[in-house]
Structures are given as C-alpha cells and as structure tokens.
PDB file of C-alpha atoms in Angstrom:
ATOM      1  CA  UNK A  21      -0.049  -0.045  -0.052  1.00 65.00           C
ATOM      2  CA  UNK A  22       1.379   3.303  -0.912  1.00 79.00           C
ATOM      3  CA  UNK A  23      -0.040   6.715   0.052  1.00 85.00           C
ATOM      4  CA  UNK A  24       0.146   9.966  -1.889  1.00 89.00           C
ATOM      5  CA  UNK A  25       0.638  13.291  -0.151  1.00 90.00           C
ATOM      6  CA  UNK A  26      -1.135  16.307  -1.639  1.00 93.00           C
ATOM      7  CA  UNK A  27      -0.653  19.791  -0.375  1.00 96.00           C
ATOM      8  CA  UNK A  28      -3.783  21.666   0.611  1.00 97.00           C
ATOM      9  CA  UNK A  29      -4.445  25.211  -0.535  1.00 96.00           C
ATOM     10  CA  UNK A  30      -4.851  28.021   2.050  1.00 93.00           C
ATOM     11  CA  UNK A  31      -8.579  27.920   1.491  1.00 94.00           C
ATOM     12  CA  UNK A  32      -8.712  24.172   1.923  1.00 96.00           C
ATOM     13  CA  UNK A  33      -6.749  24.505   5.175  1.00 96.00           C
ATOM     14  CA  UNK A  34      -9.251  27.048   6.472  1.00 95.00           C
ATOM     15  CA  UNK A  35     -12.196  24.806   5.398  1.00 96.00           C
ATOM     16  CA  UNK A  36     -10.770  21.736   7.191  1.00 96.00           C
ATOM     17  CA  UNK A  37     -10.480  23.407  10.534  1.00 96.00           C
ATOM     18  CA  UNK A  38     -13.533  25.754  10.235  1.00 95.00           C
ATOM     19  CA  UNK A  39     -15.749  23.464  12.301  1.00 94.00           C
ATOM     20  CA  UNK A  40     -13.384  23.440  15.242  1.00 96.00           C
ATOM     21  CA  UNK A  41     -12.892  20.340  17.402  1.00 96.00           C
ATOM     22  CA  UNK A  42      -9.684  18.980  18.981  1.00 96.00           C
ATOM     23  CA  UNK A  43      -6.226  20.285  17.985  1.00 97.00           C
ATOM     24  CA  UNK A  44      -2.787  20.513  19.572  1.00 97.00           C
ATOM     25  CA  UNK A  45      -0.868  23.610  20.300  1.00 97.00           C
ATOM     26  CA  UNK A  46       2.973  23.641  20.697  1.00 97.00           C
ATOM     27  CA  UNK A  47       5.210  26.450  21.773  1.00 97.00           C
ATOM     28  CA  UNK A  48       8.728  26.864  23.118  1.00 97.00           C
ATOM     29  CA  UNK A  49       8.585  27.491  26.880  1.00 94.00           C
ATOM     30  CA  UNK A  50      11.471  28.382  29.170  1.00 91.00           C
ATOM     31  CA  UNK A  51      12.302  24.654  29.664  1.00 91.00           C
ATOM     32  CA  UNK A  52      11.826  23.556  26.098  1.00 94.00           C
ATOM     33  CA  UNK A  53       8.948  22.490  23.866  1.00 97.00           C
ATOM     34  CA  UNK A  54       5.471  22.234  25.239  1.00 96.00           C
ATOM     35  CA  UNK A  55       2.507  20.557  23.499  1.00 97.00           C
ATOM     36  CA  UNK A  56      -1.070  20.413  24.633  1.00 95.00           C
ATOM     37  CA  UNK A  57      -4.292  19.030  23.146  1.00 95.00           C
ATOM     38  CA  UNK A  58      -7.048  21.656  23.279  1.00 94.00           C
ATOM     39  CA  UNK A  59     -10.534  21.943  22.012  1.00 94.00           C
ATOM     40  CA  UNK A  60     -10.926  24.938  19.726  1.00 96.00           C
ATOM     41  CA  UNK A  61     -13.242  26.966  17.509  1.00 96.00           C
ATOM     42  CA  UNK A  62     -12.456  29.357  14.690  1.00 96.00           C
ATOM     43  CA  UNK A  63     -13.777  32.846  15.350  1.00 95.00           C
ATOM     44  CA  UNK A  64     -13.337  35.526  12.597  1.00 93.00           C
ATOM     45  CA  UNK A  65     -10.702  33.419  10.956  1.00 92.00           C
ATOM     46  CA  UNK A  66      -8.610  32.913  14.106  1.00 95.00           C
ATOM     47  CA  UNK A  67      -8.109  29.675  16.077  1.00 97.00           C
ATOM     48  CA  UNK A  68      -9.454  30.222  19.627  1.00 97.00           C
ATOM     49  CA  UNK A  69      -8.997  27.965  22.622  1.00 96.00           C
ATOM     50  CA  UNK A  70      -9.288  28.272  26.415  1.00 95.00           C
ATOM     51  CA  UNK A  71      -6.635  27.866  29.092  1.00 93.00           C
ATOM     52  CA  UNK A  72      -6.655  27.930  32.855  1.00 89.00           C
ATOM     53  CA  UNK A  73      -4.828  31.170  33.740  1.00 84.00           C
ATOM     54  CA  UNK A  74      -2.532  29.798  36.492  1.00 81.00           C
ATOM     55  CA  UNK A  75      -1.251  26.706  34.766  1.00 84.00           C
ATOM     56  CA  UNK A  76       2.017  26.077  32.903  1.00 83.00           C
ATOM     57  CA  UNK A  77       0.042  26.452  29.689  1.00 86.00           C
ATOM     58  CA  UNK A  78      -1.961  29.510  30.703  1.00 85.00           C
ATOM     59  CA  UNK A  79       1.006  31.415  32.049  1.00 84.00           C
ATOM     60  CA  UNK A  80       3.494  30.401  29.376  1.00 89.00           C
ATOM     61  CA  UNK A  81       1.741  30.886  26.002  1.00 94.00           C
ATOM     62  CA  UNK A  82       0.774  34.580  25.825  1.00 93.00           C
ATOM     63  CA  UNK A  83       2.824  36.386  23.146  1.00 95.00           C
ATOM     64  CA  UNK A  84       4.684  33.294  22.021  1.00 96.00           C
ATOM     65  CA  UNK A  85       4.977  31.922  18.579  1.00 97.00           C
ATOM     66  CA  UNK A  86       2.913  28.722  18.375  1.00 98.00           C
ATOM     67  CA  UNK A  87       2.174  25.922  16.067  1.00 98.00           C
ATOM     68  CA  UNK A  88      -1.413  24.727  16.015  1.00 98.00           C
ATOM     69  CA  UNK A  89      -2.189  21.406  14.447  1.00 98.00           C
ATOM     70  CA  UNK A  90      -5.413  19.607  13.538  1.00 98.00           C
ATOM     71  CA  UNK A  91      -5.530  16.227  11.825  1.00 97.00           C
ATOM     72  CA  UNK A  92      -7.731  13.329  10.963  1.00 95.00           C
ATOM     73  CA  UNK A  93      -5.259  10.618  10.063  1.00 94.00           C
ATOM     74  CA  UNK A  94      -6.095   6.930   9.892  1.00 92.00           C
ATOM     75  CA  UNK A  95      -3.028   4.818  10.600  1.00 89.00           C
ATOM     76  CA  UNK A  96      -4.604   1.648   9.281  1.00 89.00           C
ATOM     77  CA  UNK A  97      -5.731   3.087   5.990  1.00 89.00           C
ATOM     78  CA  UNK A  98      -2.769   5.407   5.843  1.00 89.00           C
ATOM     79  CA  UNK A  99      -4.964   8.278   4.724  1.00 92.00           C
ATOM     80  CA  UNK A 100      -6.495  11.506   6.009  1.00 95.00           C
ATOM     81  CA  UNK A 101      -5.346  14.983   6.361  1.00 97.00           C
ATOM     82  CA  UNK A 102      -3.459  17.477   8.610  1.00 97.00           C
ATOM     83  CA  UNK A 103      -3.387  21.217   8.849  1.00 97.00           C
ATOM     84  CA  UNK A 104      -0.678  23.221  10.649  1.00 97.00           C
ATOM     85  CA  UNK A 105      -1.257  26.855  11.573  1.00 97.00           C
ATOM     86  CA  UNK A 106       1.720  29.037  12.637  1.00 96.00           C
ATOM     87  CA  UNK A 107       1.169  32.274  14.422  1.00 97.00           C
ATOM     88  CA  UNK A 108       1.341  34.102  17.677  1.00 97.00           C
ATOM     89  CA  UNK A 109      -0.696  33.287  20.744  1.00 97.00           C
ATOM     90  CA  UNK A 110      -2.506  36.273  22.407  1.00 96.00           C
ATOM     91  CA  UNK A 111      -4.344  35.995  25.626  1.00 95.00           C
ATOM     92  CA  UNK A 112      -7.566  37.879  25.168  1.00 95.00           C
ATOM     93  CA  UNK A 113      -7.723  40.654  27.787  1.00 93.00           C
ATOM     94  CA  UNK A 114     -10.405  42.899  26.341  1.00 95.00           C
ATOM     95  CA  UNK A 115     -13.661  42.357  28.338  1.00 95.00           C
ATOM     96  CA  UNK A 116     -15.970  42.831  25.262  1.00 96.00           C
ATOM     97  CA  UNK A 117     -13.965  40.346  23.240  1.00 95.00           C
ATOM     98  CA  UNK A 118     -14.037  37.939  26.137  1.00 95.00           C
ATOM     99  CA  UNK A 119     -17.752  38.350  26.455  1.00 95.00           C
ATOM    100  CA  UNK A 120     -18.158  37.710  22.679  1.00 95.00           C
ATOM    101  CA  UNK A 121     -15.929  34.574  22.911  1.00 95.00           C
ATOM    102  CA  UNK A 122     -18.081  33.272  25.775  1.00 93.00           C
ATOM    103  CA  UNK A 123     -20.901  33.098  23.209  1.00 92.00           C
ATOM    104  CA  UNK A 124     -18.909  32.167  20.125  1.00 90.00           C
ATOM    105  CA  UNK A 125     -15.734  30.536  21.332  1.00 86.00           C
ATOM    106  CA  UNK A 126     -15.170  26.984  22.502  1.00 91.00           C
ATOM    107  CA  UNK A 127     -16.836  25.731  25.659  1.00 89.00           C
ATOM    108  CA  UNK A 128     -14.718  24.165  28.335  1.00 85.00           C
ATOM    109  CA  UNK A 129     -15.112  20.416  28.673  1.00 85.00           C
ATOM    110  CA  UNK A 130     -15.520  20.893  32.456  1.00 75.00           C
ATOM    111  CA  UNK A 131     -17.521  23.814  33.763  1.00 69.00           C
ATOM    112  CA  UNK A 132     -15.711  26.556  35.655  1.00 67.00           C
ATOM    113  CA  UNK A 133     -12.351  25.686  34.031  1.00 74.00           C
ATOM    114  CA  UNK A 134     -10.099  27.476  31.567  1.00 82.00           C
ATOM    115  CA  UNK A 135     -11.578  30.880  31.806  1.00 86.00           C
ATOM    116  CA  UNK A 136      -8.846  32.574  29.769  1.00 93.00           C
ATOM    117  CA  UNK A 137      -9.316  32.717  25.960  1.00 95.00           C
ATOM    118  CA  UNK A 138      -6.294  32.522  23.747  1.00 96.00           C
ATOM    119  CA  UNK A 139      -6.396  33.678  20.078  1.00 96.00           C
ATOM    120  CA  UNK A 140      -3.834  32.555  17.537  1.00 96.00           C
ATOM    121  CA  UNK A 141      -2.976  35.440  15.181  1.00 88.00           C
ATOM    122  CA  UNK A 142      -2.328  33.363  12.083  1.00 86.00           C
ATOM    123  CA  UNK A 143       0.806  33.951  10.047  1.00 85.00           C
ATOM    124  CA  UNK A 144       0.335  31.037   7.764  1.00 91.00           C
ATOM    125  CA  UNK A 145      -1.389  27.770   7.381  1.00 94.00           C
ATOM    126  CA  UNK A 146      -0.322  24.684   5.513  1.00 96.00           C
ATOM    127  CA  UNK A 147      -1.744  21.292   5.158  1.00 96.00           C
ATOM    128  CA  UNK A 148      -1.654  17.955   3.431  1.00 95.00           C
ATOM    129  CA  UNK A 149      -4.129  15.462   2.211  1.00 94.00           C
ATOM    130  CA  UNK A 150      -2.974  11.819   2.345  1.00 92.00           C
ATOM    131  CA  UNK A 151      -4.659   9.471  -0.102  1.00 90.00           C
ATOM    132  CA  UNK A 152      -4.155   5.735   0.120  1.00 84.00           C
ATOM    133  CA  UNK A 153      -3.135   4.570  -3.324  1.00 72.00           C
TER     134      UNK A 153
ATOM    135  CA  UNK B  29     -22.341  18.012  30.006  1.00 64.00           C
ATOM    136  CA  UNK B  30     -19.336  18.084  32.216  1.00 78.00           C
ATOM    137  CA  UNK B  31     -16.193  16.050  31.746  1.00 85.00           C
ATOM    138  CA  UNK B  32     -13.874  14.709  34.362  1.00 89.00           C
ATOM    139  CA  UNK B  33     -10.134  14.587  33.890  1.00 90.00           C
ATOM    140  CA  UNK B  34      -8.284  11.661  35.460  1.00 93.00           C
ATOM    141  CA  UNK B  35      -4.462  11.375  35.371  1.00 96.00           C
ATOM    142  CA  UNK B  36      -3.089   8.212  33.846  1.00 97.00           C
ATOM    143  CA  UNK B  37      -0.337   6.257  35.603  1.00 96.00           C
ATOM    144  CA  UNK B  38       3.039   5.781  33.873  1.00 93.00           C
ATOM    145  CA  UNK B  39       1.977   2.190  33.053  1.00 94.00           C
ATOM    146  CA  UNK B  40      -1.366   3.281  31.616  1.00 96.00           C
ATOM    147  CA  UNK B  41       0.480   5.894  29.460  1.00 96.00           C
ATOM    148  CA  UNK B  42       2.759   3.069  28.093  1.00 95.00           C
ATOM    149  CA  UNK B  43      -0.192   0.860  27.495  1.00 96.00           C
ATOM    150  CA  UNK B  44      -2.174   3.460  25.513  1.00 96.00           C
ATOM    151  CA  UNK B  45       0.629   4.154  23.079  1.00 96.00           C
ATOM    152  CA  UNK B  46       2.058   0.610  22.841  1.00 95.00           C
ATOM    153  CA  UNK B  47       0.222  -0.213  19.651  1.00 94.00           C
ATOM    154  CA  UNK B  48       1.642   2.743  17.797  1.00 96.00           C
ATOM    155  CA  UNK B  49      -0.326   4.721  15.264  1.00 96.00           C
ATOM    156  CA  UNK B  50      -0.374   8.416  14.551  1.00 96.00           C
ATOM    157  CA  UNK B  51       1.167  10.895  16.982  1.00 97.00           C
ATOM    158  CA  UNK B  52       2.577  14.419  16.804  1.00 97.00           C
ATOM    159  CA  UNK B  53       6.104  15.529  17.633  1.00 97.00           C
ATOM    160  CA  UNK B  54       7.032  19.123  18.626  1.00 97.00           C
ATOM    161  CA  UNK B  55      10.429  20.626  19.211  1.00 97.00           C
ATOM    162  CA  UNK B  56      12.019  24.076  19.219  1.00 97.00           C
ATOM    163  CA  UNK B  57      13.767  24.723  15.990  1.00 94.00           C
ATOM    164  CA  UNK B  58      16.046  27.738  15.146  1.00 91.00           C
ATOM    165  CA  UNK B  59      12.928  29.692  13.999  1.00 91.00           C
ATOM    166  CA  UNK B  60      10.643  28.673  16.790  1.00 94.00           C
ATOM    167  CA  UNK B  61       8.275  25.788  17.477  1.00 97.00           C
ATOM    168  CA  UNK B  62       7.807  23.055  15.048  1.00 96.00           C
ATOM    169  CA  UNK B  63       5.107  20.322  15.083  1.00 97.00           C
ATOM    170  CA  UNK B  64       4.636  17.409  12.751  1.00 95.00           C
ATOM    171  CA  UNK B  65       2.191  14.529  12.670  1.00 95.00           C
ATOM    172  CA  UNK B  66       4.019  11.230  12.343  1.00 94.00           C
ATOM    173  CA  UNK B  67       3.185   7.520  12.349  1.00 94.00           C
ATOM    174  CA  UNK B  68       5.091   5.695  14.969  1.00 96.00           C
ATOM    175  CA  UNK B  69       5.680   2.382  16.773  1.00 96.00           C
ATOM    176  CA  UNK B  70       7.122   1.667  20.260  1.00 96.00           C
ATOM    177  CA  UNK B  71      10.240  -0.394  20.099  1.00 95.00           C
ATOM    178  CA  UNK B  72      11.821  -1.614  23.365  1.00 93.00           C
ATOM    179  CA  UNK B  73       9.902   1.123  25.195  1.00 92.00           C
ATOM    180  CA  UNK B  74      10.876   3.938  22.940  1.00 95.00           C
ATOM    181  CA  UNK B  75       8.773   5.875  20.504  1.00 97.00           C
ATOM    182  CA  UNK B  76      10.233   5.511  17.042  1.00 97.00           C
ATOM    183  CA  UNK B  77       9.267   7.344  13.818  1.00 96.00           C
ATOM    184  CA  UNK B  78      10.827   8.041  10.472  1.00 95.00           C
ATOM    185  CA  UNK B  79      11.849  11.240   8.847  1.00 93.00           C
ATOM    186  CA  UNK B  80      13.134  12.236   5.497  1.00 89.00           C
ATOM    187  CA  UNK B  81      16.787  13.123   6.074  1.00 84.00           C
ATOM    188  CA  UNK B  82      16.985  16.328   4.136  1.00 81.00           C
ATOM    189  CA  UNK B  83      13.836  18.006   5.270  1.00 84.00           C
ATOM    190  CA  UNK B  84      13.257  20.683   7.926  1.00 83.00           C
ATOM    191  CA  UNK B  85      12.042  17.923  10.299  1.00 86.00           C
ATOM    192  CA  UNK B  86      14.863  15.447   9.460  1.00 85.00           C
ATOM    193  CA  UNK B  87      17.634  17.939   9.773  1.00 84.00           C
ATOM    194  CA  UNK B  88      16.327  19.846  12.735  1.00 89.00           C
ATOM    195  CA  UNK B  89      15.282  17.287  15.260  1.00 93.00           C
ATOM    196  CA  UNK B  90      18.340  15.198  16.107  1.00 93.00           C
ATOM    197  CA  UNK B  91      19.502  15.763  19.664  1.00 95.00           C
ATOM    198  CA  UNK B  92      16.682  18.140  20.533  1.00 96.00           C
ATOM    199  CA  UNK B  93      14.252  17.951  23.429  1.00 97.00           C
ATOM    200  CA  UNK B  94      10.955  16.874  22.034  1.00 98.00           C
ATOM    201  CA  UNK B  95       7.378  16.432  23.142  1.00 98.00           C
ATOM    202  CA  UNK B  96       5.581  13.562  21.558  1.00 98.00           C
ATOM    203  CA  UNK B  97       1.753  13.391  21.839  1.00 98.00           C
ATOM    204  CA  UNK B  98      -0.791  10.761  21.081  1.00 98.00           C
ATOM    205  CA  UNK B  99      -4.561  11.182  21.746  1.00 97.00           C
ATOM    206  CA  UNK B 100      -7.913   9.829  20.986  1.00 95.00           C
ATOM    207  CA  UNK B 101     -10.260  12.719  21.895  1.00 94.00           C
ATOM    208  CA  UNK B 102     -13.839  13.003  20.823  1.00 92.00           C
ATOM    209  CA  UNK B 103     -14.939  16.597  20.656  1.00 89.00           C
ATOM    210  CA  UNK B 104     -18.568  15.774  20.454  1.00 89.00           C
ATOM    211  CA  UNK B 105     -18.626  13.454  23.454  1.00 89.00           C
ATOM    212  CA  UNK B 106     -15.955  15.379  25.237  1.00 89.00           C
ATOM    213  CA  UNK B 107     -14.158  12.267  26.205  1.00 92.00           C
ATOM    214  CA  UNK B 108     -11.073  10.267  25.338  1.00 95.00           C
ATOM    215  CA  UNK B 109      -7.445  10.285  26.403  1.00 97.00           C
ATOM    216  CA  UNK B 110      -4.126  11.874  25.617  1.00 97.00           C
ATOM    217  CA  UNK B 111      -0.509  10.883  26.460  1.00 98.00           C
ATOM    218  CA  UNK B 112       2.460  13.186  26.283  1.00 97.00           C
ATOM    219  CA  UNK B 113       6.025  11.862  26.223  1.00 97.00           C
ATOM    220  CA  UNK B 114       8.956  14.246  26.854  1.00 96.00           C
ATOM    221  CA  UNK B 115      12.411  13.181  25.877  1.00 97.00           C
ATOM    222  CA  UNK B 116      15.242  13.667  23.510  1.00 97.00           C
ATOM    223  CA  UNK B 117      15.164  12.827  19.809  1.00 97.00           C
ATOM    224  CA  UNK B 118      18.038  10.776  18.494  1.00 96.00           C
ATOM    225  CA  UNK B 119      18.640   9.987  14.856  1.00 95.00           C
ATOM    226  CA  UNK B 120      19.488   6.297  14.665  1.00 95.00           C
ATOM    227  CA  UNK B 121      22.949   6.043  13.018  1.00 93.00           C
ATOM    228  CA  UNK B 122      23.923   2.463  13.976  1.00 95.00           C
ATOM    229  CA  UNK B 123      23.438   0.226  10.882  1.00 95.00           C
ATOM    230  CA  UNK B 124      22.395  -2.793  13.004  1.00 96.00           C
ATOM    231  CA  UNK B 125      19.854  -0.772  14.846  1.00 95.00           C
ATOM    232  CA  UNK B 126      18.538   0.663  11.530  1.00 95.00           C
ATOM    233  CA  UNK B 127      18.296  -2.831  10.154  1.00 94.00           C
ATOM    234  CA  UNK B 128      16.392  -3.934  13.216  1.00 95.00           C
ATOM    235  CA  UNK B 129      14.019  -0.939  12.931  1.00 95.00           C
ATOM    236  CA  UNK B 130      13.346  -1.698   9.284  1.00 93.00           C
ATOM    237  CA  UNK B 131      11.766  -4.935  10.616  1.00 92.00           C
ATOM    238  CA  UNK B 132      10.275  -3.706  13.869  1.00 89.00           C
ATOM    239  CA  UNK B 133       9.817   0.027  13.338  1.00 86.00           C
ATOM    240  CA  UNK B 134       7.084   1.996  11.625  1.00 91.00           C
ATOM    241  CA  UNK B 135       6.684   1.557   7.855  1.00 88.00           C
ATOM    242  CA  UNK B 136       6.513   4.754   5.803  1.00 85.00           C
ATOM    243  CA  UNK B 137       3.217   5.636   4.339  1.00 85.00           C
ATOM    244  CA  UNK B 138       4.788   6.147   0.926  1.00 75.00           C
ATOM    245  CA  UNK B 139       7.516   3.741  -0.196  1.00 69.00           C
ATOM    246  CA  UNK B 140      11.038   5.097  -0.536  1.00 67.00           C
ATOM    247  CA  UNK B 141      10.409   7.945   1.803  1.00 74.00           C
ATOM    248  CA  UNK B 142      11.689   8.824   5.295  1.00 82.00           C
ATOM    249  CA  UNK B 143      14.560   6.497   5.477  1.00 87.00           C
ATOM    250  CA  UNK B 144      15.966   7.961   8.720  1.00 93.00           C
ATOM    251  CA  UNK B 145      14.689   6.497  11.949  1.00 95.00           C
ATOM    252  CA  UNK B 146      14.420   8.757  15.043  1.00 96.00           C
ATOM    253  CA  UNK B 147      14.036   7.356  18.548  1.00 96.00           C
ATOM    254  CA  UNK B 148      12.709   9.371  21.500  1.00 96.00           C
ATOM    255  CA  UNK B 149      14.727   8.600  24.598  1.00 89.00           C
ATOM    256  CA  UNK B 150      11.884   9.076  27.113  1.00 86.00           C
ATOM    257  CA  UNK B 151      12.398  11.199  30.178  1.00 85.00           C
ATOM    258  CA  UNK B 152       8.841  11.033  31.317  1.00 91.00           C
ATOM    259  CA  UNK B 153       5.309  10.291  30.186  1.00 94.00           C
ATOM    260  CA  UNK B 154       2.090  11.757  31.422  1.00 96.00           C
ATOM    261  CA  UNK B 155      -1.467  11.401  30.332  1.00 96.00           C
ATOM    262  CA  UNK B 156      -5.092  12.016  31.076  1.00 95.00           C
ATOM    263  CA  UNK B 157      -8.276  10.172  30.575  1.00 94.00           C
ATOM    264  CA  UNK B 158     -11.321  12.352  29.978  1.00 92.00           C
ATOM    265  CA  UNK B 159     -14.629  10.891  30.975  1.00 90.00           C
ATOM    266  CA  UNK B 160     -17.911  12.516  29.973  1.00 84.00           C
ATOM    267  CA  UNK B 161     -19.955  12.918  33.132  1.00 72.00           C
TER     268      UNK B 161
END
C-alpha cells in the first residue's frame, strides 16, 4: 500500500479546521517544547481555545510563537489530512472580546475551568491530504 | 455536560501508546516551535518514527528535546485520552539498529520515503483520561 501526499491550498486548510474540534498547540517554553491538546473553534478566521490562567500552559503561552495542528489521520488506511497553523498566541484581555468569545468561542469540557481565551494570530497555514493509493 | 479529567499512571500511558499509530512531535527549531504529525511504533519502550533526512524535520530534530503526543479525543462526546512523552530525539545512526528498525519500526506511508529513523529517549510520560460525566 502506498499513500500519496497532496498539499492543501490555504482555503482548503481554512475549510478543514472551520468546524473546530480537537487540536494541539505547541510552543517553546522556558524549559523547552510544550505541547497540549485543546478543543478549539475558529472565530473571525482565528483559532481560539481556552486555558486555565494559572497553569503552565496559561502562564506560558501569551505572546509566544505557536504551532497549532489539527488532523484526521487513519493509521490503518494510511490516509487522512493534517493542517498546521503558525502564528502568535495572544491572551484575550479585552472584556468585550471575552464576552463575545463566551458566546462564540469553545466551551470548556469541564464547567468553571479554563476561563482565559487565547487567540492565535495566524501567520500562515499549511496542510496535506494523504490518499491511500 | 461536564467532563472529568483523570491522570493516567506511567503504566497506563505506556499501554495506551504501545500499539503505535499516529502521533505528533514538537520541538524548538532555530525559527521557533515546530510540530509534525508522524506515524510511530514503540520499540523496546521507545517511540520510534521516520523522517526524510534532508527536510526541515529530518535535519532539525536530532539531539533536541521533544514532546511527543498521542490522543484519541472525541470533541462531540468530550471524552477520550491523551498521552504526552517528553524526551530527546536521536537520529538512529547505527546500521544494526537501523536494520532492526526496518523490521520492527514503523513503515513509511509512501515507499522510498523517510529513510531515517528517530528514537525518542523518554524522560517522562504523562497522560489524562477524559470521561464525559
């Protein structure tokens, strides 16, 4: 079985992640690389997720270059797709924007948790579609 | 709906990733964080994946601290699990070990690609089980 890798266009990348779901965010912290799975939505073209303010993730990510990744890859069939967004993470401090994201942003999986919204200001997105041949 | 997060033991983390599959590896490159989805197997307790030697990933990762993540998270049900392995990536240079990994390591999704094996020398693994309440 041989798979073929096809690059996704910028629009295809946006389309694939538009519905939100589960992604992973990575950044370089003071002690090296950090990677966390997060649930996210896309609001006005930006990836948005929530963090708990006083955690390693919540304290470490604001202002840092990040890589955000979403995929749906099937190891058995060797097919699927992945999208990688590079950008800068910004903790949302504006009360109006926070209020808006409470309506439009991702819900926390456990109530009362992860009150801080983080928005990724996208620099570029790339992605690949893997087709089993 | 509220989900409950439960830490996995070290043994549970090993068990969850033992079968291999698709994971993501992140490291800090010269230009910031990098994150790649890879297919992997676990050989003698170590995560092993393949890279193409002359790519950004293949050239950048050897000797670097990495975070390797595997998950099976269902956004709709808000449940699943994730395991994060921290360690150091080592390009496998020994011909005998490379020959062994050709038999026991992950197969590339496309033939002729990603001839370089990379082994993650694990420092620690952590994980969480998310149960929809």
